[in-house]
PDB file of C-alpha atoms in Angstrom:
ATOM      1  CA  UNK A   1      38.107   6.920 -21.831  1.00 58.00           C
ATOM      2  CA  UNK A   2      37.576   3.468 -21.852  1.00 58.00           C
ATOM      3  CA  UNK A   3      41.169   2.293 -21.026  1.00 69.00           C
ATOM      4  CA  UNK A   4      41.550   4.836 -18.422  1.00 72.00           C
ATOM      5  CA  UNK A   5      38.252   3.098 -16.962  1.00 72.00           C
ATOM      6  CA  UNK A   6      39.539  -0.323 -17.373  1.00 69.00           C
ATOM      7  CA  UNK A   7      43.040   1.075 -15.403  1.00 69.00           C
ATOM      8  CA  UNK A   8      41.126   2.260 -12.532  1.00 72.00           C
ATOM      9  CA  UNK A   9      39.341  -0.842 -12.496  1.00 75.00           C
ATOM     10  CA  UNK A  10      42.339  -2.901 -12.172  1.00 76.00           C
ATOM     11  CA  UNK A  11      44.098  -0.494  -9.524  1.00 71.00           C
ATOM     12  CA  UNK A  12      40.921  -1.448  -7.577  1.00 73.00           C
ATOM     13  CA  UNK A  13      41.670  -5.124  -8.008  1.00 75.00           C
ATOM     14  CA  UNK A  14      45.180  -4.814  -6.947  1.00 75.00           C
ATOM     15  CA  UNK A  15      44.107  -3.092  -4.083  1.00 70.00           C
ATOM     16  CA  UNK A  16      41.276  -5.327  -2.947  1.00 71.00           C
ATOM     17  CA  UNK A  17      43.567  -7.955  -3.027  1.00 68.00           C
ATOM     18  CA  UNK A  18      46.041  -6.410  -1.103  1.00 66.00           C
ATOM     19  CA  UNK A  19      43.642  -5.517   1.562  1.00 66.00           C
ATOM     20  CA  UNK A  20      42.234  -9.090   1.661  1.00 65.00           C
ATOM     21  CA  UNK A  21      46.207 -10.495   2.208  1.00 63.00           C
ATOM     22  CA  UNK A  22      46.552  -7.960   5.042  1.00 59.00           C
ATOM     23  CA  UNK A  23      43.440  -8.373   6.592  1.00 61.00           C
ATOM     24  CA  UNK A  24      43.903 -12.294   6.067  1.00 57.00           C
ATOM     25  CA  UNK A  25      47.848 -11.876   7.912  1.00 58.00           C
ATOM     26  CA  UNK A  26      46.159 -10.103  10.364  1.00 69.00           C
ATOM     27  CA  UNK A  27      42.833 -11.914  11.762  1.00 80.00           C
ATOM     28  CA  UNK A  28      43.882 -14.794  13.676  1.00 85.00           C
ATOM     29  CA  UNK A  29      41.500 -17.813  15.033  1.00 87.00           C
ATOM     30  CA  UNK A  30      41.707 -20.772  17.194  1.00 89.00           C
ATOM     31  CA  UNK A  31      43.383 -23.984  16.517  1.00 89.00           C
ATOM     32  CA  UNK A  32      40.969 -26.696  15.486  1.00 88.00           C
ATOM     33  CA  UNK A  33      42.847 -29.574  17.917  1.00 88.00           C
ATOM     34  CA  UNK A  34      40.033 -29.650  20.584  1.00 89.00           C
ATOM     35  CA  UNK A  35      40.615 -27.578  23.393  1.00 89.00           C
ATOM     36  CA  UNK A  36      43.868 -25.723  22.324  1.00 91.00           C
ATOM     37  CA  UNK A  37      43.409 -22.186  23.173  1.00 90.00           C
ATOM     38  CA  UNK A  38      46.391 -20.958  20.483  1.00 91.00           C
ATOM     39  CA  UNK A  39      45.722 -18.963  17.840  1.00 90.00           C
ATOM     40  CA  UNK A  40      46.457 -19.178  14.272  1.00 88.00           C
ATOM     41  CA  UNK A  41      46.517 -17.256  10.936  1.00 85.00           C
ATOM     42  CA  UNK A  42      43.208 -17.582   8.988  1.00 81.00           C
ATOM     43  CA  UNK A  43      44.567 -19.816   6.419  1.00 81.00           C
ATOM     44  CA  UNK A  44      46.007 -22.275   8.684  1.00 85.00           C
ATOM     45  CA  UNK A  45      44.030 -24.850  10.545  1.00 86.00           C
ATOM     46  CA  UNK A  46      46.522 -26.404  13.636  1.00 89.00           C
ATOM     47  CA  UNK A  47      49.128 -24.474  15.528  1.00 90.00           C
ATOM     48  CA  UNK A  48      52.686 -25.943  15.434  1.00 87.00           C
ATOM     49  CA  UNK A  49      52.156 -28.426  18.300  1.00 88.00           C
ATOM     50  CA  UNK A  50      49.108 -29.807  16.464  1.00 87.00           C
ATOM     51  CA  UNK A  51      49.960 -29.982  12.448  1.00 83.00           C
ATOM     52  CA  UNK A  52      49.690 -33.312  11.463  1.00 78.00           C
ATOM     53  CA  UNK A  53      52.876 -35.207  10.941  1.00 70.00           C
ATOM     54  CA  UNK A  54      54.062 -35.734   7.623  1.00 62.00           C
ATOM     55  CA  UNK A  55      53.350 -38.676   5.654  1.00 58.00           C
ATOM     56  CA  UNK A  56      55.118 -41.626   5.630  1.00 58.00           C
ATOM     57  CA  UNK A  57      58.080 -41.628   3.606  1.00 62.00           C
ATOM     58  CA  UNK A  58      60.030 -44.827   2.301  1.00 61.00           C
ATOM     59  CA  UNK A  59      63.855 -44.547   2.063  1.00 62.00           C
ATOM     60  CA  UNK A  60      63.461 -47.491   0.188  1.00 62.00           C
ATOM     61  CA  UNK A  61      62.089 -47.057  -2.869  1.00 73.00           C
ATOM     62  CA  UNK A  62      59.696 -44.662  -4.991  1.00 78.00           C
ATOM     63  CA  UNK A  63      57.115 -47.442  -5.673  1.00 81.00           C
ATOM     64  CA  UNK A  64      56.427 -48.196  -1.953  1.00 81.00           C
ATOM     65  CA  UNK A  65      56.052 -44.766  -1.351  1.00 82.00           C
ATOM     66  CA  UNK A  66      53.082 -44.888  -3.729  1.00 86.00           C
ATOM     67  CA  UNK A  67      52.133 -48.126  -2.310  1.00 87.00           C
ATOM     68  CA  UNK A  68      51.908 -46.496   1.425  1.00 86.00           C
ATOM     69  CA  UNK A  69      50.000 -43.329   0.050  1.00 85.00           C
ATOM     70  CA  UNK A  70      47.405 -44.807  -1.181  1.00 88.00           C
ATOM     71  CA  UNK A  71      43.980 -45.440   0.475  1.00 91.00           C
ATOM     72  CA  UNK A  72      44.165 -49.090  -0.278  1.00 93.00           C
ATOM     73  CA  UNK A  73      47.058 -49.656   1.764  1.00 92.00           C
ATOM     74  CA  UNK A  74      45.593 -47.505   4.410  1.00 91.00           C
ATOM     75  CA  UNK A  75      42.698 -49.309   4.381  1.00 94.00           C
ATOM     76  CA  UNK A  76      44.676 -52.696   4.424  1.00 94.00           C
ATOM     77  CA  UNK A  77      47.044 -51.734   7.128  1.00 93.00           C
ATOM     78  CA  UNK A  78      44.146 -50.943   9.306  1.00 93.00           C
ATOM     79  CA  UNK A  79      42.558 -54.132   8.618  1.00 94.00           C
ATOM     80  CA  UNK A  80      45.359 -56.014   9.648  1.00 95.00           C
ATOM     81  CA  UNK A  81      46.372 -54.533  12.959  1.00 93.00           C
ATOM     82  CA  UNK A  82      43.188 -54.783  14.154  1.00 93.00           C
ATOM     83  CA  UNK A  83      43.196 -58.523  13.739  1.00 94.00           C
ATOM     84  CA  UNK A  84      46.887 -58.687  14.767  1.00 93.00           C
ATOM     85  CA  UNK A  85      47.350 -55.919  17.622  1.00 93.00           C
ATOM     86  CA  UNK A  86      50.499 -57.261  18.933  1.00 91.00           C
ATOM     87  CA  UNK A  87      53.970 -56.680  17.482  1.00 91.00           C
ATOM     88  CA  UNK A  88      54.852 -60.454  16.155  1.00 92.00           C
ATOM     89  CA  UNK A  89      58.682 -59.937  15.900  1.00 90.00           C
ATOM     90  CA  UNK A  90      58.328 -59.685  20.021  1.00 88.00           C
ATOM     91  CA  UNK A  91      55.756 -62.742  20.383  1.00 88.00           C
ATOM     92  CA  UNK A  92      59.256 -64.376  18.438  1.00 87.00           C
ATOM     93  CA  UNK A  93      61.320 -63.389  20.936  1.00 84.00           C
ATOM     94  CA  UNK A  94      58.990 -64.743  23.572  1.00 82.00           C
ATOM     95  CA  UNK A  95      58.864 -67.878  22.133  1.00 81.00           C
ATOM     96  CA  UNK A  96      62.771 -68.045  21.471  1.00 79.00           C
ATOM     97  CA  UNK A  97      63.508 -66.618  25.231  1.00 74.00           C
ATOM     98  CA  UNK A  98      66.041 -63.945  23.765  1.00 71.00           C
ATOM     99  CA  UNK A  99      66.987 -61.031  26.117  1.00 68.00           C
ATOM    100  CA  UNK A 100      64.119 -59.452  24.781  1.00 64.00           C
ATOM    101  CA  UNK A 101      61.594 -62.239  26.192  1.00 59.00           C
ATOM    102  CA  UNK A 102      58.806 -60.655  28.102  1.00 64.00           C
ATOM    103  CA  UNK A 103      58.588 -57.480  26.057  1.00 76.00           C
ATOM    104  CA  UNK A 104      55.595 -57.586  24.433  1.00 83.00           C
ATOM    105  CA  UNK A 105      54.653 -54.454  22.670  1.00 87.00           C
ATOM    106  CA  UNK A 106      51.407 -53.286  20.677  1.00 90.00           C
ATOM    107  CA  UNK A 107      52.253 -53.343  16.975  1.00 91.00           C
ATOM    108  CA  UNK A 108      52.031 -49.841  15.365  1.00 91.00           C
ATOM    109  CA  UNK A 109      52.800 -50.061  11.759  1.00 92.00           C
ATOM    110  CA  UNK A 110      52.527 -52.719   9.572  1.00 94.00           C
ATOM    111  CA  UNK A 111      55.592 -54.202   7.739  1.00 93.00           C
ATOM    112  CA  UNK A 112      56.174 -56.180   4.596  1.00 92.00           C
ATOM    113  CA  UNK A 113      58.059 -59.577   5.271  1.00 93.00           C
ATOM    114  CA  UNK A 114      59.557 -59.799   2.041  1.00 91.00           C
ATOM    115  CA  UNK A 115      60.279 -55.774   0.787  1.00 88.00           C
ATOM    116  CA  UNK A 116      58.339 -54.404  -1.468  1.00 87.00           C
ATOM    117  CA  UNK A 117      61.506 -53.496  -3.412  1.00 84.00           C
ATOM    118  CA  UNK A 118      62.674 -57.186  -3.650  1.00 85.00           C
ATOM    119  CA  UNK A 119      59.491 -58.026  -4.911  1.00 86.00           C
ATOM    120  CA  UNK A 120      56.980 -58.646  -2.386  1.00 88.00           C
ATOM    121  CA  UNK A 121      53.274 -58.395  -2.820  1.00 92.00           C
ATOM    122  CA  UNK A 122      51.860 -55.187  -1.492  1.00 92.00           C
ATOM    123  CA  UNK A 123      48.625 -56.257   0.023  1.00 93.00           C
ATOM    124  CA  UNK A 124      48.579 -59.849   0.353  1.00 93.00           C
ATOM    125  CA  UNK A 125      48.164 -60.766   4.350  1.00 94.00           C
ATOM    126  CA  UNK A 126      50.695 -63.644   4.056  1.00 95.00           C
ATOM    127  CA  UNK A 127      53.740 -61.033   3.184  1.00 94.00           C
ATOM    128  CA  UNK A 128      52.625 -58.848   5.933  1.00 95.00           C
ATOM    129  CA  UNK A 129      53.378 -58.651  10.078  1.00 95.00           C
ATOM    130  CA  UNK A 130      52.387 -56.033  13.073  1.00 95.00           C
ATOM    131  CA  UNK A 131      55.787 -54.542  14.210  1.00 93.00           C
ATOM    132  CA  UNK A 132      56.232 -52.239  16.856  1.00 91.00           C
ATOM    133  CA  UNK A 133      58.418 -49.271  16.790  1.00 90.00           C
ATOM    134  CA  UNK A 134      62.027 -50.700  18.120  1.00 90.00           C
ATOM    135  CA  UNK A 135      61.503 -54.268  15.819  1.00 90.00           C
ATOM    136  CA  UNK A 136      60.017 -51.932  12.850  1.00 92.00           C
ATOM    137  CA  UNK A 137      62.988 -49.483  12.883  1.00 91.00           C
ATOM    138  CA  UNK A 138      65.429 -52.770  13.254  1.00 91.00           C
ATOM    139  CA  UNK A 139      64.031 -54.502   9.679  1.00 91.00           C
ATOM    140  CA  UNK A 140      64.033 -51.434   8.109  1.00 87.00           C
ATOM    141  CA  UNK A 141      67.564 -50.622   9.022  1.00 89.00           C
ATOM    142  CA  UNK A 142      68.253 -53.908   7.933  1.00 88.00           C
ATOM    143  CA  UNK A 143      66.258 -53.688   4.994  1.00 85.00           C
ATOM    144  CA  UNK A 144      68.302 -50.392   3.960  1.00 83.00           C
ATOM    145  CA  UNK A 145      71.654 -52.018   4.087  1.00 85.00           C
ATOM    146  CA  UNK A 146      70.584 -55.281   2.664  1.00 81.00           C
ATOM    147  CA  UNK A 147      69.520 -52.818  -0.636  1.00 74.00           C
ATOM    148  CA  UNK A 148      73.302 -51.167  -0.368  1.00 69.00           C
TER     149      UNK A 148
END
């Protein structure tokens, strides 16, 4: 009697939790980016066009991944593109009058000058510059085969 009770009540488990995964495939809501009118399973918060992008990744190394996932860094990076909005590696080329002179972009990552794989100190301001996208991707191509 009492395992036949204990049976029933675990058929009755399975099959609240089977209605709870159909129910939650089935109810949809809006996506939480303001304004978008798409809608979403239940468990999800963005539609595609809104997920947030993955986090950085380092080719580099597995320690300045670590380094660039942390809030520290975060924190730091923040701190230091505020005071230095504009991409230095182009204020260089200004300066020098390459064919690049008069292309000043707004920095949007931060970079290490000396690589965090060769050594350099994660969050000291010295070892760091703003970079914008083309002069960021150029070190860290750089960077990449320099490591080969």
């Amino acid at each position: 009697m009492v395992t036949t009770r204990l049976y029933c009540q675990q058929l009755v488990d399975q099959a609240i939790v089977v209605q709870r995964t159909l129910i939650t495939a089935m109810i949809k809501k809006y996506c939480s980016h303001a304004g978008c009118k798409r809608l979403v399973k239940l468990n999800e918060r963005y539609c595609d066009k809104h997920k947030p992008k993955e986090q950085h990744v380092s080719k580099t190394s597995d320690y300045a991944n670590e380094i660039h996932s942390s809030n520290r860094w975060r924190k730091t990076s923040r701190l230091y593109r505020e005071a230095n909005p504009i991409c230095e590696a182009c204020l260089r080329a200004q300066k020098q009058g390459s064919k690049r002179a008069g292309m000043v972009n707004l920095a949007t990552s931060v970079d290490h000058i000396v690589p965090l794989f060769a050594g350099g100190e994660p969050y000291d301001w010295s070892n760091l510059q703003s970079l914008c996208d083309y002069h960021h991707a150029l070190k860290s191509q750089q960077e990449r085969e320099q490591k080969k």
